[in-house]
XYZ file of C-alpha atoms in Angstrom:
363
model
C -7.591 -22.935 85.330
C -5.416 -20.993 83.136
C -6.512 -17.808 81.063
C -7.636 -18.337 77.362
C -5.478 -15.925 75.670
C -2.066 -15.224 77.704
C -2.406 -18.918 79.726
C -2.255 -16.783 83.048
C -2.878 -18.639 86.088
C -6.429 -18.077 88.134
C -7.324 -18.597 91.765
C -10.386 -21.592 91.848
C -12.796 -22.021 94.989
C -10.794 -25.081 95.974
C -7.328 -23.121 96.556
C -6.644 -21.151 99.684
C -5.844 -17.628 99.107
C -2.425 -16.596 99.700
C -2.459 -12.975 98.546
C 1.525 -12.669 98.400
C 2.183 -16.088 96.791
C -0.556 -15.228 94.384
C 0.144 -11.882 93.392
C 3.876 -13.172 92.784
C 2.818 -15.970 90.925
C 0.938 -13.535 88.645
C 3.788 -11.055 88.385
C 6.141 -13.990 87.262
C 3.346 -15.455 84.382
C 3.179 -11.950 82.975
C 6.693 -11.564 82.790
C 7.442 -14.635 81.411
C 4.763 -13.951 78.454
C 6.480 -10.369 77.832
C 8.092 -10.784 73.975
C 6.731 -14.423 73.718
C 5.241 -15.935 70.926
C 1.452 -15.410 71.327
C 2.388 -13.301 74.569
C 2.713 -9.774 75.698
C 4.799 -7.043 73.266
C 7.316 -5.299 74.519
C 8.614 -1.615 73.721
C 11.527 -1.008 72.728
C 13.898 2.408 73.556
C 11.957 4.158 70.702
C 8.762 3.114 72.567
C 7.764 0.977 69.614
C 7.089 -2.873 69.338
C 10.259 -4.273 67.813
C 9.689 -6.160 64.673
C 10.835 -9.349 66.079
C 7.726 -9.673 68.088
C 5.336 -9.305 64.949
C 3.929 -11.901 63.275
C 3.067 -10.207 59.896
C 3.556 -11.516 56.452
C 4.463 -8.836 53.442
C 1.208 -8.565 51.179
C 1.592 -9.827 47.596
C 2.254 -7.601 44.750
C -1.113 -6.400 43.312
C -2.553 -7.867 39.790
C -5.854 -6.801 38.174
C -7.520 -9.458 39.734
C -5.756 -9.705 43.078
C -5.328 -7.014 45.820
C -1.990 -6.266 47.190
C 1.107 -3.566 47.122
C 1.292 -1.228 44.256
C 4.131 0.607 42.892
C 3.626 4.455 41.649
C 4.933 5.390 38.242
C 4.908 9.120 37.365
C 5.524 8.091 33.544
C 3.079 8.785 30.841
C 3.711 5.965 28.730
C 4.686 2.946 30.963
C 3.045 -0.766 29.813
C 3.023 -1.767 33.378
C -0.619 -3.749 34.433
C 0.848 -3.908 38.110
C 2.196 -0.120 38.732
C -0.365 2.589 39.365
C -0.061 6.255 37.650
C 0.333 9.168 39.800
C -1.880 12.240 39.958
C 1.001 13.924 37.876
C 1.175 11.138 35.345
C -2.683 11.240 34.929
C -2.390 15.432 34.725
C -0.008 15.195 31.759
C -2.107 12.633 29.796
C -4.997 14.602 30.506
C -3.073 17.857 29.284
C -1.654 16.046 26.322
C -5.363 14.601 25.219
C -6.643 17.963 25.475
C -4.039 19.258 22.936
C -4.728 16.128 20.956
C -8.562 16.722 20.589
C -7.888 20.696 19.315
C -4.943 19.948 17.056
C -7.555 20.411 13.729
C -4.045 20.182 11.584
C -3.661 16.655 12.442
C -7.479 16.134 12.725
C -9.982 16.279 10.267
C -13.283 17.592 11.492
C -16.680 16.906 9.398
C -20.191 18.651 9.517
C -22.608 19.541 7.134
C -22.017 22.368 4.567
C -25.164 24.657 3.818
C -25.247 27.028 0.598
C -24.894 26.845 -2.696
C -21.816 28.876 -3.622
C -21.429 30.555 0.128
C -21.370 27.621 1.743
C -20.766 27.536 5.669
C -20.253 25.134 8.305
C -20.241 24.738 12.427
C -17.718 22.421 13.798
C -18.039 20.825 17.375
C -15.758 21.540 19.323
C -15.256 25.085 17.542
C -12.081 25.949 16.009
C -11.122 29.459 17.555
C -9.031 30.533 14.342
C -8.253 29.362 11.132
C -4.724 28.214 10.694
C -2.680 27.114 8.055
C -2.986 23.466 7.590
C -6.305 23.126 9.367
C -8.209 20.110 7.572
C -11.723 19.446 7.534
C -14.470 17.389 5.571
C -17.946 18.543 4.553
C -21.330 16.993 2.920
C -22.367 19.785 0.161
C -25.746 19.984 0.802
C -26.213 22.034 -2.164
C -24.533 21.794 -5.780
C -22.375 24.632 -6.152
C -23.233 26.962 -9.612
C -19.746 28.851 -9.821
C -16.876 29.787 -7.668
C -17.402 28.932 -4.028
C -16.598 30.135 -0.389
C -16.679 28.236 2.767
C -17.214 29.618 6.418
C -16.228 27.210 9.358
C -17.796 28.539 12.301
C -18.320 32.325 11.657
C -14.312 32.937 11.180
C -14.891 34.196 7.822
C -15.758 33.231 4.235
C -12.695 31.922 2.156
C -12.115 30.687 -1.189
C -12.853 27.222 -2.138
C -9.828 26.388 -4.855
C -8.427 23.589 -6.834
C -5.187 21.976 -6.215
C -3.895 23.882 -9.408
C -5.119 27.139 -7.543
C -8.343 27.727 -9.742
C -11.596 28.292 -8.449
C -14.278 25.146 -8.457
C -16.660 25.587 -11.691
C -20.070 24.914 -11.393
C -20.922 21.108 -10.496
C -17.509 20.758 -8.823
C -19.430 20.315 -5.363
C -21.996 18.002 -6.054
C -25.132 17.825 -3.526
C -24.940 14.737 -1.163
C -20.940 14.442 -1.780
C -18.193 14.810 0.661
C -15.030 16.800 -0.022
C -12.036 17.083 1.851
C -10.318 20.526 1.854
C -7.007 22.282 3.583
C -6.393 25.876 4.567
C -3.283 27.235 3.456
C -3.549 30.671 5.435
C -5.639 32.240 2.392
C -8.102 29.677 1.187
C -9.536 26.236 1.236
C -7.670 23.435 -1.230
C -9.642 20.904 -2.168
C -7.618 17.766 -1.549
C -7.664 14.524 -3.960
C -10.496 16.460 -6.010
C -9.835 13.905 -8.780
C -9.490 14.732 -12.771
C -10.305 18.157 -13.945
C -10.379 19.604 -17.507
C -12.782 21.156 -20.157
C -12.665 18.140 -22.577
C -16.222 17.308 -23.707
C -17.922 14.412 -24.560
C -18.030 14.870 -28.228
C -14.327 15.649 -27.829
C -13.517 12.118 -26.609
C -13.954 8.611 -28.372
C -17.063 6.848 -27.999
C -17.536 4.212 -25.221
C -14.578 5.981 -23.097
C -14.628 7.439 -19.503
C -13.283 10.489 -18.440
C -13.287 13.331 -16.222
C -13.618 16.799 -16.345
C -15.092 20.166 -14.408
C -18.021 18.220 -14.474
C -17.382 15.048 -13.276
C -17.320 11.663 -14.671
C -17.914 11.389 -18.597
C -18.386 9.115 -21.102
C -17.146 9.804 -25.140
C -20.008 10.116 -27.390
C -17.209 10.903 -30.376
C -17.244 12.861 -33.419
C -19.771 12.121 -36.188
C -17.290 12.618 -38.704
C -15.093 9.596 -37.600
C -16.513 6.951 -40.181
C -14.882 5.140 -42.544
C -15.837 6.819 -45.396
C -14.069 10.065 -44.382
C -10.762 8.171 -43.886
C -8.330 6.979 -46.269
C -8.476 3.526 -47.411
C -5.485 1.406 -45.797
C -5.286 4.056 -42.870
C -6.646 3.515 -39.460
C -7.620 6.029 -37.167
C -8.581 5.139 -33.335
C -9.786 1.869 -34.583
C -11.595 3.291 -37.580
C -10.604 1.561 -40.610
C -11.048 3.952 -43.964
C -12.850 3.068 -47.123
C -12.313 6.512 -48.610
C -10.578 6.248 -51.984
C -9.096 8.966 -54.109
C -9.166 6.883 -56.956
C -12.003 4.456 -57.796
C -12.599 2.488 -60.369
C -14.686 3.582 -63.726
C -14.775 3.384 -67.134
C -12.796 6.530 -68.239
C -9.834 5.407 -69.530
C -6.616 7.327 -67.952
C -3.971 5.310 -69.378
C -3.997 2.997 -72.609
C -1.271 0.570 -73.624
C -2.261 -0.851 -77.122
C 0.422 -2.952 -78.293
C 0.141 -6.812 -78.441
C 2.733 -9.069 -77.094
C 2.847 -12.815 -77.214
C 4.362 -15.973 -75.275
C 4.511 -19.514 -75.997
C 5.841 -20.331 -72.461
C 3.811 -22.995 -70.756
C 4.942 -21.060 -67.227
C 3.409 -17.504 -66.595
C 5.652 -14.718 -68.100
C 5.057 -10.951 -67.965
C 3.589 -9.565 -71.145
C 1.921 -6.165 -69.984
C 3.112 -3.944 -66.979
C 2.441 -0.613 -66.065
C 3.533 1.304 -62.668
C 0.713 4.012 -61.172
C 2.097 6.762 -58.830
C -1.057 7.458 -56.803
C -2.782 4.539 -54.579
C -6.439 3.551 -55.364
C -8.914 1.060 -57.029
C -8.460 1.018 -60.552
C -10.304 -0.623 -63.442
C -7.932 -3.335 -65.621
C -8.952 -4.080 -68.823
C -6.961 -6.149 -71.666
C -7.557 -8.785 -74.497
C -6.395 -12.395 -74.587
C -6.403 -14.561 -77.806
C -5.144 -18.116 -78.788
C -2.512 -18.669 -81.130
C -4.476 -21.592 -82.490
C -7.717 -23.219 -82.856
C -9.043 -25.009 -79.182
C -5.613 -24.304 -77.622
C -5.934 -22.709 -74.432
C -3.993 -19.956 -73.120
C -4.288 -18.299 -69.786
C -3.631 -14.784 -68.624
C -3.927 -13.226 -64.941
C -3.414 -9.849 -63.165
C -0.218 -9.613 -61.055
C 0.829 -6.876 -58.554
C 4.670 -6.515 -57.971
C 4.843 -10.026 -59.171
C 2.127 -11.374 -56.962
C -0.724 -13.023 -58.343
C -3.765 -10.719 -57.542
C -6.395 -11.752 -60.360
C -8.899 -13.911 -61.388
C -6.938 -16.608 -63.832
C -8.755 -15.862 -67.167
C -8.517 -18.605 -70.197
C -9.656 -18.733 -73.749
C -9.148 -21.058 -76.885
C -10.553 -19.010 -79.641
C -8.260 -18.961 -82.532
C -7.345 -15.350 -82.926
C -9.776 -13.759 -81.446
C -9.663 -11.248 -78.638
C -11.600 -11.870 -75.550
C -11.981 -8.711 -73.244
C -11.380 -9.284 -69.567
C -12.139 -6.566 -66.923
C -11.233 -6.748 -63.246
C -11.128 -4.116 -60.343
C -7.428 -4.111 -58.825
C -6.241 -1.930 -55.478
C -3.072 -0.377 -55.914
C -0.754 1.357 -53.610
C 1.302 4.305 -54.341
C 3.991 3.414 -57.141
C 2.529 -0.167 -57.400
C 2.878 -2.147 -60.794
C -0.070 -3.828 -62.366
C 1.092 -6.545 -64.363
C -0.661 -9.298 -66.807
C 1.033 -12.645 -67.106
C 0.346 -15.252 -69.735
C 0.643 -18.728 -70.445
C -0.271 -21.544 -73.245
C -0.829 -25.094 -72.557
C -0.611 -26.258 -75.969
C 2.386 -24.354 -77.683
C 0.396 -22.218 -79.308
C 1.086 -18.504 -78.311
C -0.677 -16.720 -76.068
C -1.339 -12.903 -76.930
C -2.031 -9.991 -74.966
C -3.283 -6.666 -76.817
C -3.776 -3.327 -74.815
C -4.019 -2.811 -71.390
C -5.916 -0.051 -70.386
C -6.635 1.877 -66.719
C -9.805 3.210 -65.847
C -11.249 5.360 -63.113
C -14.417 7.051 -62.005
C -13.901 10.790 -62.731
C -18.017 11.626 -61.741
C -20.426 13.310 -63.579
C -20.181 16.816 -65.150
C -23.079 19.154 -66.446
C -23.198 22.300 -68.120
C -25.729 25.435 -67.535
């Protein structure tokens, strides 16, 4: 029965022993197995087993889920998932990360600043010095009451300035609010601090919002910005004026006493007067008919456009007085147009303008 692994012949108990023959057979069997598949390996001149006698399959490339051959990569920006970083690449990345973390110019640290005007803050990791461009954000624990400084990790108090170079004013750093500053080599400059200025609520129109050194504000307006303080016909910031320098009254400032008639059945100008100063005037005129029951009409016009109430009378030769308040602009022409409906003359006598001159008292 041959051996299990090399299939060499063996001597059983039924066979006669022939030492020479058996040793020769064993030597022959071993020699046949030398270098054969599943046999004995032989050594080459270098004392090594030739690869042709090795039944070794190449291992697969490694993946994130499979073991295998891995190629080393010394770069620090590789995107490969099958190559392994060298110890040198790992060291480079670690050093770059440390530099990146310590770069306070590109990174903004955060902390709470204690104090009213002399504010202090402790950052971790702590900067070793204040260099130009270093930036940080801080929550102001207490509102400032005037010009303020910031001391970072006991590196020295530095002024906190607005972007225009002026010192922060009282209330610029409100309690609980977060601010970002950047060091310019001398001072911490507020970044994007928003609007500033000295405009006050009573100097802004009511209801409009704005921002000054004290923060967001709402205008309350000027109590003097009211219609009665603005000339009529003028509009200031949406307030329509009602003030008239000339107001209607019974004090005559102009009298035109002559009369003029017409038998035209279409309106024609019978009286007119030009005013140099605008305002509201009280206009007086008389109208009479040239015949009994003959209806005549008159109406006030301004610059040829009807503005007054149509008036009429049929009293034969008896003047009827009409009064009406008319608003005029500078250099407007006030006119009385008249006409008849029956062929009898329409006559307008006198045209007076009256204003209110107020009251006077003597002492």
